[in-house]
Tab-separated table of C-alpha atoms and ligand atoms in Angstrom:
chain	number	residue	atom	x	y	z
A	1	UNK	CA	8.029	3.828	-23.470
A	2	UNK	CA	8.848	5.759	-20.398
A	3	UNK	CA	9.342	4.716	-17.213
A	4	UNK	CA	6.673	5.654	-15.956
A	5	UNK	CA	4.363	4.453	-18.363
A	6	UNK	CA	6.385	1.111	-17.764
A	7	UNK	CA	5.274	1.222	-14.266
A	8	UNK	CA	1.363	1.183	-15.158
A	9	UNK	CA	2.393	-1.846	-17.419
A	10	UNK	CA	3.284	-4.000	-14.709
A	11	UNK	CA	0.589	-2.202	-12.220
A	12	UNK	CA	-2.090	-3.577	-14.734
A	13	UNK	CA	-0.026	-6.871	-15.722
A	14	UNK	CA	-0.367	-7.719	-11.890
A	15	UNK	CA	-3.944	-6.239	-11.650
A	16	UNK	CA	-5.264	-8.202	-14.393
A	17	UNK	CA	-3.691	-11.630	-12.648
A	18	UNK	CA	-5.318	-10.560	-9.233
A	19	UNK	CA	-8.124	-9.607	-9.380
A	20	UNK	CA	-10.064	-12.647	-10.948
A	21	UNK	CA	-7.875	-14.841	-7.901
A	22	UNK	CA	-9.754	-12.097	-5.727
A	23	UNK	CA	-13.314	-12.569	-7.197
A	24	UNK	CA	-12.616	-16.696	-7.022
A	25	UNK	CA	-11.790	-15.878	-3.303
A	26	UNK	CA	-14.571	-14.870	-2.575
A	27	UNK	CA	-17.009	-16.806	-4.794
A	28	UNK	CA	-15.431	-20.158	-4.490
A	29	UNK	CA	-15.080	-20.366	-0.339
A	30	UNK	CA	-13.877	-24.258	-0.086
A	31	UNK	CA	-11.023	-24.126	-2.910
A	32	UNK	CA	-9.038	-21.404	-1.452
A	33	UNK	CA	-6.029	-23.312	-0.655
A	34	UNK	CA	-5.060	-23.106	-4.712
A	35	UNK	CA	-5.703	-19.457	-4.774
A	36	UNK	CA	-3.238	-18.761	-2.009
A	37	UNK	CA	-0.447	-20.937	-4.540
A	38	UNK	CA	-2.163	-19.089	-7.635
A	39	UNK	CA	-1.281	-15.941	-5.494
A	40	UNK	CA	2.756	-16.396	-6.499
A	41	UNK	CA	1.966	-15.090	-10.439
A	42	UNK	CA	0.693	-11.949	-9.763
A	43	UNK	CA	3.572	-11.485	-6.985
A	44	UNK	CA	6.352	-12.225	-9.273
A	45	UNK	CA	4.353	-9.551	-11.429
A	46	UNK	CA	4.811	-7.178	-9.105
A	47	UNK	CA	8.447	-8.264	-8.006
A	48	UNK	CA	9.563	-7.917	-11.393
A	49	UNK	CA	7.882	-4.567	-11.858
A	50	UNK	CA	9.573	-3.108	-9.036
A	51	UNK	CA	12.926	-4.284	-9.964
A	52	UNK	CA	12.631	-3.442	-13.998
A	53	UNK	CA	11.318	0.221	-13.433
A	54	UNK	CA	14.188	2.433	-12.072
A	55	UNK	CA	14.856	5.647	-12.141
A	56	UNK	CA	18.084	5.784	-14.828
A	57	UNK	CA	19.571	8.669	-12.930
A	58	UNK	CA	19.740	7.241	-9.560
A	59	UNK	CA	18.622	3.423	-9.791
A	60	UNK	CA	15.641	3.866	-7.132
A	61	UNK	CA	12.787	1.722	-7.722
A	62	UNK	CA	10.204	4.192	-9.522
A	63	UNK	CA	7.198	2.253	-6.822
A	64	UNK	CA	9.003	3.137	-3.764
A	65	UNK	CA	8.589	6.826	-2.362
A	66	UNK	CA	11.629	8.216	-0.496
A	67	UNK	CA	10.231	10.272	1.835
A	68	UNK	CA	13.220	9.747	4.316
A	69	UNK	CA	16.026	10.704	2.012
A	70	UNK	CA	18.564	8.653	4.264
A	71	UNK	CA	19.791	5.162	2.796
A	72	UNK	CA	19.941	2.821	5.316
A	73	UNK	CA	17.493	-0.039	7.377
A	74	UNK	CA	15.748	2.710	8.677
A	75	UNK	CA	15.254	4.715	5.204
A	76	UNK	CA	13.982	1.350	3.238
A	77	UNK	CA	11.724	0.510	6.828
A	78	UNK	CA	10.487	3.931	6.396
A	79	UNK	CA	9.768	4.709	3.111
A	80	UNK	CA	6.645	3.134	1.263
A	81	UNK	CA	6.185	0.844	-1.602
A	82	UNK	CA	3.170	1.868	-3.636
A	83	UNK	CA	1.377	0.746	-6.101
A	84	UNK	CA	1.698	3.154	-8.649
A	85	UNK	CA	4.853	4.257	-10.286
A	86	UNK	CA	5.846	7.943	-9.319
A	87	UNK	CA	5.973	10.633	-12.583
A	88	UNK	CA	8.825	12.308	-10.664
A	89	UNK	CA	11.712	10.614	-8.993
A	90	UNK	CA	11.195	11.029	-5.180
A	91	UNK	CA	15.140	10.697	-4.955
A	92	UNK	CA	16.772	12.419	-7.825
A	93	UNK	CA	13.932	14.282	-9.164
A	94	UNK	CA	13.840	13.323	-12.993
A	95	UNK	CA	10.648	13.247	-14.963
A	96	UNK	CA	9.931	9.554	-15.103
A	97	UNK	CA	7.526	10.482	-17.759
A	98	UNK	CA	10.290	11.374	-19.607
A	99	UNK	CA	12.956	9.020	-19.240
A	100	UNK	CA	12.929	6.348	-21.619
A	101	UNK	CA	13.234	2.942	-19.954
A	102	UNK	CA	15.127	0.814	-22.744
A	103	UNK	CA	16.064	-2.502	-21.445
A	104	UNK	CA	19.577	-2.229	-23.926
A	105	UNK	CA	20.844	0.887	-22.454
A	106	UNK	CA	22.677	0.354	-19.116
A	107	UNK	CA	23.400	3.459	-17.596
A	108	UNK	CA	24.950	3.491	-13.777
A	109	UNK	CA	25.069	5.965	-11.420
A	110	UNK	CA	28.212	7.262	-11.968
A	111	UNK	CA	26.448	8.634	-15.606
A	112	UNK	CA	24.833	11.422	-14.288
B	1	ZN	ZN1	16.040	9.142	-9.564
């Protein structure tokens, strides 16, 4: 499985959580307080997603887009998190589609 790939995983995983809490939201309007609690599954869903799918070349999260190329407050202020994974790094340019994501492998930065 590629990276990519990966990335839909998780965007469906937390999808799949949300959007029945979403539907409940709006169908069930006095019982929202457990929906907000609920809400924490689908987040770690997402929180996990964005941590597990990295580029293997540079480590940057395959969700965020680096449009500012400089890595600082600014930079991670700046650049977005979507909700798809990117097919091409947006920092290192590799073909996420490509790139195997095998949780055994560890492969730093200093690899490339
Ligand atoms: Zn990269």
């Amino acid at each position: 499985m590629s990276t990519y790939q990966k990335g839909w995983r998780f965007f469906w995983a937390a999808a799949s959580l949300m959007i029945p809490l979403w539907v409940w939201f709006f169908l069930v309007p006095p019982d929202r307080s457990l929906i907000f609690v609920l809400m924490a599954a689908p987040t770690v869903v997402v929180l996990t997603g964005y941590f597990a799918c990295r580029c293997r070349i540079c480590g940057k999260s395959a969700f965020r887009r680096e449009i500012y190329s400089e890595r600082s407050l600014v930079g991670t202020m700046i650049n977005p998190v979507a909700f798809s994974p990117e097919e091409f790094c947006s920092r290192c340019g590799a073909d996420l589609w490509e790139q195997q994501a095998h949780r055994d492998e560890h492969h730093s930065c200093s690899d490339n």
